[in-house]
Structures are given as C-alpha cells and as structure tokens.
GROMACS .gro file of C-alpha atoms in nm:
model
  364
    1MET     CA    1   2.325   0.420  -0.275
    2LYS     CA    2   2.290   0.355   0.097
    3GLU     CA    3   2.587   0.200   0.284
    4GLU     CA    4   2.508   0.287   0.649
    5MET     CA    5   2.388   0.018   0.888
    6TYR     CA    6   2.207   0.036   1.221
    7VAL     CA    7   2.338  -0.190   1.499
    8GLY     CA    8   2.116  -0.209   1.808
    9ASN     CA    9   2.059  -0.399   2.134
   10LEU     CA   10   2.425  -0.365   2.225
   11SER     CA   11   2.581  -0.441   2.559
   12ARG     CA   12   2.702  -0.137   2.752
   13ASP     CA   13   3.051  -0.283   2.737
   14VAL     CA   14   3.065  -0.271   2.357
   15THR     CA   15   3.292  -0.002   2.213
   16GLU     CA   16   3.331   0.155   1.870
   17ALA     CA   17   3.667  -0.018   1.833
   18LEU     CA   18   3.511  -0.360   1.892
   19ILE     CA   19   3.234  -0.295   1.640
   20LEU     CA   20   3.484  -0.180   1.377
   21GLU     CA   21   3.697  -0.487   1.438
   22LEU     CA   22   3.403  -0.724   1.390
   23PHE     CA   23   3.237  -0.552   1.097
   24SER     CA   24   3.564  -0.497   0.911
   25GLN     CA   25   3.579  -0.872   0.866
   26ILE     CA   26   3.292  -0.834   0.618
   27GLY     CA   27   3.432  -0.533   0.437
   28PRO     CA   28   3.622  -0.206   0.486
   29CYS     CA   29   3.432   0.029   0.719
   30LYS     CA   30   3.426   0.403   0.665
   31SER     CA   31   3.307   0.501   1.014
   32CYS     CA   32   3.137   0.388   1.333
   33LYS     CA   33   2.935   0.617   1.558
   34MET     CA   34   2.821   0.493   1.899
   35ILE     CA   35   2.504   0.643   2.052
   36VAL     CA   36   2.459   0.618   2.429
   37ASP     CA   37   2.103   0.679   2.548
   38THR     CA   38   2.099   0.895   2.862
   39ALA     CA   39   1.752   0.761   2.951
   40GLY     CA   40   1.904   0.426   3.040
   41HIS     CA   41   1.826   0.231   2.724
   42ASP     CA   42   2.081   0.005   2.559
   43PRO     CA   43   2.336   0.180   2.335
   44TYR     CA   44   2.337   0.146   1.957
   45CYS     CA   45   2.562   0.256   1.675
   46PHE     CA   46   2.582   0.329   1.303
   47VAL     CA   47   2.840   0.160   1.084
   48GLU     CA   48   2.913   0.298   0.738
   49PHE     CA   49   3.076   0.089   0.465
   50TYR     CA   50   3.252   0.202   0.151
   51GLU     CA   51   3.062  -0.044  -0.066
   52HIS     CA   52   2.694  -0.127  -0.074
   53ARG     CA   53   2.751  -0.501  -0.115
   54HIS     CA   54   2.939  -0.515   0.214
   55ALA     CA   55   2.660  -0.330   0.392
   56THR     CA   56   2.405  -0.574   0.250
   57ALA     CA   57   2.608  -0.872   0.368
   58THR     CA   58   2.610  -0.753   0.729
   59ILE     CA   59   2.237  -0.824   0.775
   60ALA     CA   60   2.280  -1.194   0.701
   61ALA     CA   61   2.614  -1.220   0.878
   62MET     CA   62   2.562  -1.012   1.193
   63ASN     CA   63   2.189  -0.981   1.267
   64GLY     CA   64   2.107  -1.198   1.570
   65ARG     CA   65   2.471  -1.270   1.643
   66LYS     CA   66   2.578  -1.246   2.008
   67ILE     CA   67   2.828  -0.976   2.101
   68LEU     CA   68   2.930  -0.980   2.467
   69GLY     CA   69   2.630  -1.193   2.557
   70LYS     CA   70   2.357  -0.997   2.373
   71GLU     CA   71   2.197  -1.069   2.036
   72VAL     CA   72   2.249  -0.758   1.826
   73LYS     CA   73   1.999  -0.621   1.576
   74VAL     CA   74   2.140  -0.517   1.239
   75ASN     CA   75   1.943  -0.337   0.970
   76TRP     CA   76   1.959  -0.048   0.729
   77ALA     CA   77   1.999   0.284   0.906
   78THR     CA   78   1.713   0.532   0.891
   79THR     CA   79   1.839   0.886   0.878
   80PRO     CA   80   1.651   1.173   1.047
   81THR     CA   81   1.566   1.310   0.704
   82SER     CA   82   1.403   0.989   0.589
   83GLN     CA   83   1.211   0.955   0.915
   84LYS     CA   84   1.020   1.271   0.834
   85LYS     CA   85   0.952   1.159   0.480
   86ASP     CA   86   0.589   1.128   0.380
   87THR     CA   87   0.508   0.756   0.375
   88SER     CA   88   0.135   0.791   0.306
   89SER     CA   89   0.181   0.644  -0.041
   90HIS     CA   90   0.379   0.348   0.091
   91PHE     CA   91   0.235   0.010   0.183
   92HIS     CA   92   0.166  -0.041   0.551
   93VAL     CA   93   0.143  -0.373   0.733
   94PHE     CA   94  -0.029  -0.417   1.068
   95VAL     CA   95   0.150  -0.651   1.311
   96GLY     CA   96  -0.062  -0.765   1.606
   97ASP     CA   97  -0.042  -0.995   1.910
   98LEU     CA   98   0.310  -0.879   1.994
   99SER     CA   99   0.470  -0.991   2.318
  100PRO     CA  100   0.533  -0.707   2.567
  101GLU     CA  101   0.911  -0.737   2.527
  102ILE     CA  102   0.909  -0.700   2.147
  103THR     CA  103   1.065  -0.372   2.032
  104THR     CA  104   1.071  -0.174   1.708
  105ASP     CA  105   1.413  -0.322   1.636
  106ASP     CA  106   1.272  -0.672   1.672
  107ILE     CA  107   0.993  -0.634   1.419
  108LYS     CA  108   1.221  -0.440   1.185
  109ALA     CA  109   1.470  -0.726   1.189
  110ALA     CA  110   1.192  -0.982   1.142
  111PHE     CA  111   1.042  -0.808   0.838
  112ALA     CA  112   1.366  -0.685   0.677
  113PRO     CA  113   1.412  -1.000   0.463
  114PHE     CA  114   1.094  -0.919   0.269
  115GLY     CA  115   1.213  -0.590   0.125
  116LYS     CA  116   1.318  -0.234   0.191
  117ILE     CA  117   1.137  -0.087   0.491
  118SER     CA  118   1.048   0.282   0.492
  119ASP     CA  119   0.913   0.296   0.846
  120CYS     CA  120   0.864   0.064   1.141
  121ARG     CA  121   0.737   0.111   1.495
  122VAL     CA  122   0.584  -0.062   1.794
  123VAL     CA  123   0.294   0.143   1.930
  124LYS     CA  124   0.337   0.235   2.296
  125ASP     CA  125   0.107   0.376   2.561
  126MET     CA  126   0.204   0.739   2.611
  127ALA     CA  127   0.126   0.726   2.982
  128THR     CA  128   0.309   0.406   3.076
  129GLY     CA  129   0.559   0.370   2.793
  130LYS     CA  130   0.461   0.005   2.756
  131SER     CA  131   0.384  -0.166   2.428
  132LYS     CA  132   0.018  -0.184   2.329
  133GLY     CA  133   0.082  -0.520   2.168
  134TYR     CA  134   0.085  -0.414   1.805
  135GLY     CA  135   0.293  -0.221   1.555
  136PHE     CA  136   0.330  -0.121   1.191
  137VAL     CA  137   0.581  -0.192   0.916
  138SER     CA  138   0.585   0.017   0.596
  139PHE     CA  139   0.734  -0.103   0.269
  140PHE     CA  140   0.824   0.091  -0.044
  141ASN     CA  141   0.686  -0.183  -0.269
  142LYS     CA  142   0.339  -0.336  -0.253
  143TRP     CA  143   0.465  -0.682  -0.347
  144ASP     CA  144   0.705  -0.681  -0.052
  145ALA     CA  145   0.422  -0.588   0.184
  146GLU     CA  146   0.192  -0.857   0.044
  147ASN     CA  147   0.464  -1.118   0.075
  148ALA     CA  148   0.534  -1.015   0.434
  149ILE     CA  149   0.164  -1.042   0.526
  150GLN     CA  150   0.136  -1.391   0.377
  151GLN     CA  151   0.463  -1.526   0.513
  152MET     CA  152   0.467  -1.369   0.861
  153GLY     CA  153   0.107  -1.429   0.966
  154GLY     CA  154   0.109  -1.693   1.239
  155GLN     CA  155   0.488  -1.690   1.279
  156TRP     CA  156   0.640  -1.683   1.627
  157LEU     CA  157   0.802  -1.359   1.738
  158GLY     CA  158   0.911  -1.364   2.099
  159GLY     CA  159   0.664  -1.579   2.290
  160ARG     CA  160   0.358  -1.531   2.068
  161GLN     CA  161   0.229  -1.602   1.719
  162ILE     CA  162   0.187  -1.268   1.548
  163ARG     CA  163  -0.097  -1.158   1.322
  164THR     CA  164  -0.044  -0.960   1.004
  165ASN     CA  165  -0.278  -0.770   0.777
  166TRP     CA  166  -0.302  -0.450   0.580
  167ALA     CA  167  -0.298  -0.154   0.815
  168THR     CA  168  -0.607   0.065   0.839
  169ARG     CA  169  -0.516   0.422   0.762
  170LYS     CA  170  -0.592   0.696   1.012
  171PRO     CA  171  -0.808   0.981   0.880
  172ALA     CA  172  -0.679   1.329   0.812
  173PRO     CA  173  -0.605   1.550   1.116
  174LYS     CA  174  -0.917   1.681   1.284
  175THR     CA  175  -1.011   2.042   1.331
  176THR     CA  176  -0.969   2.215   1.667
  177ASN     CA  177  -1.326   2.143   1.771
  178GLU     CA  178  -1.309   1.782   1.661
  179SER     CA  179  -0.980   1.715   1.835
  180ASN     CA  180  -1.116   1.797   2.179
  181SER     CA  181  -1.224   1.435   2.228
  182LYS     CA  182  -0.958   1.235   2.410
  183GLN     CA  183  -0.803   0.931   2.246
  184LEU     CA  184  -0.834   0.656   2.504
  185SER     CA  185  -0.543   0.429   2.586
  186PHE     CA  186  -0.558   0.050   2.582
  187ASP     CA  187  -0.579   0.030   2.963
  188GLU     CA  188  -0.864   0.282   2.972
  189VAL     CA  189  -1.063   0.092   2.711
  190LEU     CA  190  -0.985  -0.241   2.880
  191ASN     CA  191  -1.136  -0.118   3.208
  192GLN     CA  192  -1.447   0.036   3.054
  193SER     CA  193  -1.626  -0.297   3.053
  194SER     CA  194  -1.616  -0.624   3.246
  195LEU     CA  195  -1.384  -0.908   3.148
  196SER     CA  196  -1.682  -1.110   3.026
  197ASN     CA  197  -1.759  -0.858   2.753
  198CYS     CA  198  -1.583  -0.954   2.430
  199THR     CA  199  -1.807  -0.772   2.182
  200VAL     CA  200  -1.710  -0.467   1.975
  201TYR     CA  201  -1.960  -0.231   1.817
  202CYS     CA  202  -1.841  -0.078   1.489
  203GLY     CA  203  -2.059   0.193   1.337
  204GLY     CA  204  -2.044   0.447   1.059
  205VAL     CA  205  -1.989   0.219   0.759
  206THR     CA  206  -2.262   0.358   0.536
  207GLN     CA  207  -2.147   0.177   0.221
  208GLY     CA  208  -1.995  -0.161   0.147
  209LEU     CA  209  -2.056  -0.314   0.490
  210THR     CA  210  -2.015  -0.693   0.469
  211GLU     CA  211  -1.914  -0.971   0.704
  212GLN     CA  212  -1.601  -1.030   0.495
  213LEU     CA  213  -1.500  -0.664   0.532
  214MET     CA  214  -1.542  -0.677   0.909
  215ARG     CA  215  -1.350  -1.003   0.934
  216GLN     CA  216  -1.065  -0.860   0.730
  217THR     CA  217  -1.058  -0.545   0.944
  218PHE     CA  218  -1.076  -0.710   1.287
  219SER     CA  219  -0.905  -1.048   1.242
  220PRO     CA  220  -0.555  -0.910   1.317
  221PHE     CA  221  -0.656  -0.839   1.676
  222GLY     CA  222  -0.757  -1.188   1.784
  223GLN     CA  223  -0.979  -1.488   1.722
  224ILE     CA  224  -1.326  -1.386   1.607
  225MET     CA  225  -1.613  -1.597   1.739
  226GLU     CA  226  -1.904  -1.428   1.565
  227ILE     CA  227  -1.982  -1.135   1.336
  228ARG     CA  228  -2.321  -0.976   1.275
  229VAL     CA  229  -2.364  -0.697   1.022
  230PHE     CA  230  -2.654  -0.460   0.961
  231PRO     CA  231  -2.577  -0.294   0.625
  232GLU     CA  232  -2.900  -0.096   0.618
  233LYS     CA  233  -2.809   0.066   0.950
  234GLY     CA  234  -2.437   0.099   0.887
  235TYR     CA  235  -2.307  -0.089   1.191
  236SER     CA  236  -2.192  -0.433   1.296
  237PHE     CA  237  -2.092  -0.638   1.599
  238VAL     CA  238  -1.777  -0.845   1.630
  239ARG     CA  239  -1.738  -1.090   1.916
  240PHE     CA  240  -1.384  -1.201   2.006
  241ASN     CA  241  -1.268  -1.493   2.217
  242SER     CA  242  -1.114  -1.261   2.477
  243HIS     CA  243  -1.174  -0.925   2.641
  244GLU     CA  244  -0.817  -0.813   2.564
  245ALA     CA  245  -0.850  -0.882   2.191
  246ALA     CA  246  -1.169  -0.676   2.178
  247ALA     CA  247  -0.996  -0.389   2.361
  248HIS     CA  248  -0.709  -0.393   2.111
  249ALA     CA  249  -0.961  -0.377   1.827
  250ILE     CA  250  -1.146  -0.080   1.976
  251VAL     CA  251  -0.826   0.120   2.034
  252SER     CA  252  -0.685   0.042   1.689
  253VAL     CA  253  -0.989   0.071   1.462
  254ASN     CA  254  -1.182   0.354   1.629
  255GLY     CA  255  -1.153   0.671   1.422
  256THR     CA  256  -0.998   0.497   1.121
  257SER     CA  257  -1.128   0.493   0.765
  258ILE     CA  258  -1.301   0.182   0.633
  259GLU     CA  259  -1.423   0.196   0.274
  260GLY     CA  260  -1.398   0.574   0.293
  261ASN     CA  261  -1.604   0.592   0.615
  262ILE     CA  262  -1.470   0.717   0.949
  263VAL     CA  263  -1.586   0.453   1.195
  264LYS     CA  264  -1.661   0.455   1.567
  265CYS     CA  265  -1.580   0.155   1.785
  266TYR     CA  266  -1.673   0.089   2.145
  267TRP     CA  267  -1.793  -0.189   2.370
  268GLY     CA  268  -2.115  -0.371   2.298
  269LYS     CA  269  -2.385  -0.357   2.564
  270GLU     CA  270  -2.340  -0.596   2.854
  271THR     CA  271  -2.612  -0.823   2.986
  272THR     CA  272  -2.645  -0.968   3.335
  273ASP     CA  273  -2.792  -1.294   3.205
  274ILE     CA  274  -2.549  -1.468   2.973
  275ASN     CA  275  -2.835  -1.669   2.821
  276THR     CA  276  -3.050  -1.371   2.741
  277LEU     CA  277  -2.852  -1.268   2.437
  278SER     CA  278  -2.631  -1.479   2.219
  279PHE     CA  279  -2.461  -1.157   2.123
  280ALA     CA  280  -2.405  -0.841   2.327
  281ALA     CA  281  -2.604  -0.541   2.208
  282GLN     CA  282  -2.446  -0.201   2.151
  283PRO     CA  283  -2.483   0.079   2.409
  284TYR     CA  284  -2.762   0.279   2.251
  285ASN     CA  285  -3.010   0.001   2.184
  286GLN     CA  286  -2.936  -0.009   1.814
  287TRP     CA  287  -2.911  -0.386   1.830
  288GLY     CA  288  -3.226  -0.472   1.644
  289GLN     CA  289  -3.252  -0.846   1.685
  290TRP     CA  290  -3.112  -1.133   1.885
  291TYR     CA  291  -3.170  -1.492   1.991
  292SER     CA  292  -3.435  -1.521   2.260
  293ASN     CA  293  -3.395  -1.698   2.592
  294THR     CA  294  -3.657  -1.971   2.555
  295GLN     CA  295  -3.675  -2.344   2.553
  296GLN     CA  296  -3.673  -2.334   2.174
  297ILE     CA  297  -3.296  -2.308   2.159
  298GLY     CA  298  -3.157  -2.166   1.837
  299GLN     CA  299  -3.484  -2.016   1.714
  300TYR     CA  300  -3.417  -1.672   1.573
  301VAL     CA  301  -3.665  -1.413   1.686
  302PRO     CA  302  -3.673  -1.056   1.546
  303ASN     CA  303  -3.658  -0.778   1.805
  304GLY     CA  304  -3.636  -1.022   2.089
  305TRP     CA  305  -4.007  -1.115   2.092
  306GLN     CA  306  -4.092  -1.479   2.145
  307VAL     CA  307  -4.420  -1.639   2.042
  308PRO     CA  308  -4.587  -1.750   2.368
  309SER     CA  309  -4.656  -2.113   2.438
  310TYR     CA  310  -5.004  -2.172   2.582
  311GLY     CA  311  -5.056  -2.500   2.758
  312VAL     CA  312  -5.334  -2.718   2.620
  313TYR     CA  313  -5.333  -3.046   2.807
  314GLY     CA  314  -4.961  -3.020   2.874
  315GLN     CA  315  -4.855  -2.942   2.516
  316ALA     CA  316  -4.791  -2.609   2.347
  317TRP     CA  317  -5.061  -2.524   2.095
  318ASP     CA  318  -4.808  -2.382   1.849
  319GLN     CA  319  -4.605  -2.703   1.864
  320GLN     CA  320  -4.912  -2.921   1.799
  321GLY     CA  321  -5.034  -2.723   1.503
  322TYR     CA  322  -5.346  -2.583   1.674
  323ASN     CA  323  -5.466  -2.249   1.556
  324VAL     CA  324  -5.644  -1.997   1.769
  325PHE     CA  325  -5.988  -2.120   1.664
  326SER     CA  326  -5.915  -2.469   1.786
  327MET     CA  327  -5.930  -2.330   2.138
  328LEU     CA  328  -6.308  -2.299   2.094
  329GLN     CA  329  -6.350  -2.664   2.007
  330PRO     CA  330  -6.492  -2.889   2.279
  331PRO     CA  331  -6.224  -3.078   2.462
  332CYS     CA  332  -6.403  -3.405   2.389
  333LEU     CA  333  -6.354  -3.334   2.017
  334GLN     CA  334  -5.987  -3.259   2.066
  335ASP     CA  335  -5.922  -3.573   2.268
  336SER     CA  336  -6.167  -3.862   2.261
  337SER     CA  337  -6.030  -3.991   2.589
  338ASN     CA  338  -6.170  -3.688   2.774
  339VAL     CA  339  -6.526  -3.705   2.903
  340CYS     CA  340  -6.784  -3.464   2.772
  341LEU     CA  341  -6.855  -3.325   3.118
  342THR     CA  342  -6.607  -3.048   3.053
  343TYR     CA  343  -6.796  -2.961   2.736
  344LEU     CA  344  -7.125  -2.937   2.929
  345GLN     CA  345  -6.959  -2.710   3.183
  346MET     CA  346  -6.843  -2.485   2.902
  347GLN     CA  347  -7.195  -2.473   2.762
  348MET     CA  348  -7.330  -2.371   3.101
  349LEU     CA  349  -7.075  -2.093   3.129
  350LEU     CA  350  -7.165  -1.976   2.781
  351CYS     CA  351  -7.533  -1.958   2.873
  352ILE     CA  352  -7.450  -1.750   3.178
  353PHE     CA  353  -7.248  -1.507   2.966
  354LEU     CA  354  -7.525  -1.479   2.710
  355HIS     CA  355  -7.776  -1.424   2.986
  356PHE     CA  356  -7.588  -1.118   3.108
  357GLY     CA  357  -7.550  -0.981   2.760
  358ILE     CA  358  -7.185  -1.072   2.716
  359GLY     CA  359  -7.073  -1.181   2.373
  360ARG     CA  360  -7.418  -1.141   2.205
  361ASP     CA  361  -7.255  -1.014   1.889
  362LYS     CA  362  -6.997  -1.293   1.878
  363SER     CA  363  -7.047  -1.636   1.730
  364VAL     CA  364  -6.904  -1.946   1.886
   0.00000   0.00000   0.00000
C-alpha cells in the first residue's frame, strides 16, 4: 500500500529537517527527499510514512497549511513508473475556465477529496509555457469521476468558476502523412478571426449528431448562446458568448472523437453586417440556411432567400393576402375610393399592346 506523499509549493527557505519535524507530528516518517528545480520553480519534496493511515491523515491536516508564508500542496505522490502507466481505461474529467495562475498541483489538490487520482495536468502552450486555461483529471473509478463532475462544476478555483465535464478522448496517433498538419496553439486560433466572431464550426459527425450532444461537448468551454445542427450534412454551429471561449473550444475539440467520429473544428464565417446573419456561416459555404435581413424580423427563410414585397398602394401584396392574379384587377375594384380613370388608362394601354401584336395569346 502507498505511504509516500507529495508536498509542493514550498518556500525556498524550507528544509528537509523542517518538513520532517512538522510531518512527524502526524506519524513517524520514514524519509524526506527535497527536490530543488534548477529552472527556478518552487521546490517540492516527498515524505514517506511507515503507516498508510498516517499518510492519509496528512492530506486533511497539511494541505493548504502555510509553511514559512506559503500554502503548501499535499497529495499522494506519483512515481515515475505510475506516470507512464496506461490510463486510457481510466475515467477522465475535463476542467475548464481555469485562472492563469492555477497549476497542476492546484487542481490535483482540489479534486483529491473525490477519490484516487491516476493522472492530473494543466495544459500549457508549448511556445509560451503559459496555461491554456484548462486541464484534465483522471480517476481510477468511474463513480469518483462522476461525483467530481457534479460537485466541482461551478465551484471557485482561484479567481474563476471552473467548468467540469467528461473529457473528449484524442484519437489514435496519426500516420506520418497525417501528422504533417500543425496543431495550432490557443493564441494562433484566437488571432485567426476577429474578436466579434464567437461561432465554432464542428464537422465530421456522420452519426448521432444532436443539439444535446453538441451542448454536452462544448459547454465546458463557456456559455453557449445558440446551437444549430445539420444531421444530414454531419456538421453543426455553436455560438459562444465570447471569442475566447470559442477559441478554447476549437483548440480542445478539433481532432477529437465524438460518437466514434474524428471531428474538425474551426471558426465560422464572418460577416461584415451583423444583421445579415443571426448566425455566422462556416468558411466553405456549407451553411445552408439562415435568418434574412428584412423588416419581417424573426421570419426563417431557407437558403437566405426572402419573398419580395411589392408595393400596392403602400401595402405589401403578400401581407394583404393578394395573389398574383389580383394585380390584373382594376384598381377601382380593389379600392372603391379610387376613381376609374386609372382603369381607363390601363384599358388604353392594353389596346396599344394588342395593336402591336403584344400579348395576343394571353388572356386578361
């Protein structure tokens, strides 16, 4: 049984002797090994107890306690051997909306009360070394993961309320030819489109595409304002309340497996007129239908075509119930207040047309 504990976020003035003195108050310690990071990060150490019950008690007693002015992080130690262990069969929790200062130790400490953690990490940008604002926690037991998702969603960690959901698994490693495409970073995706664009295109879901599935997949990344799905075409559009949330979604979901389908995510098509589309279309004109920019607000029009409004005495014929044949009726029959002079003028024009052979085969 495991008796070794990880102690992190230590002050540089903390020594092995001080750690042993403090932790021995809980139970006899077998050893203490201090690790000093040459890259300039805070030191950490491993404390090993003789008995498992003493090691367990240290999490409740020491985690978050201040030692020389810094709140230390205490959790079960993860050995190098276990770090390389295959965790594909474990149960993975996505943790989103993380504050920039939140570290792997922070989310590990926050989720430790729910059960034994097999893996935990905050995802960082390889170029800048900064957090991308999300991470993953893996549990050995499904019940522990489910409980963590339910209990931690909306809780405050650092300066933000975090979002939790089941993690979307990455597909199997690609072949040499497939791996030539570059995986874009959060900053690169963020700058691909203007700040006003908050729409994500998600394509490649050939089976089982529903609004509920898209909401479940994308809700961890931010507040969703609107979702439109096109099951027959295998793609959907998800509009967030912010450009940053949409960027997080693109980076995280692109290339993952949803319902057994490897999906592609990128920005929806931008429009210069914010009133033209109620929803941004995707880049390759696959957006089949939208709300038109007309005075008939809210009327849904397939393929963007709007029925024209022809003025007949100041009122649209389609709004008054006129059909096309009513246009041939004399104005005096349409409105008794109009004089019949207009009707006589129309008759004269008709005679002229008939005289020149126009419309001989048509009946009035």
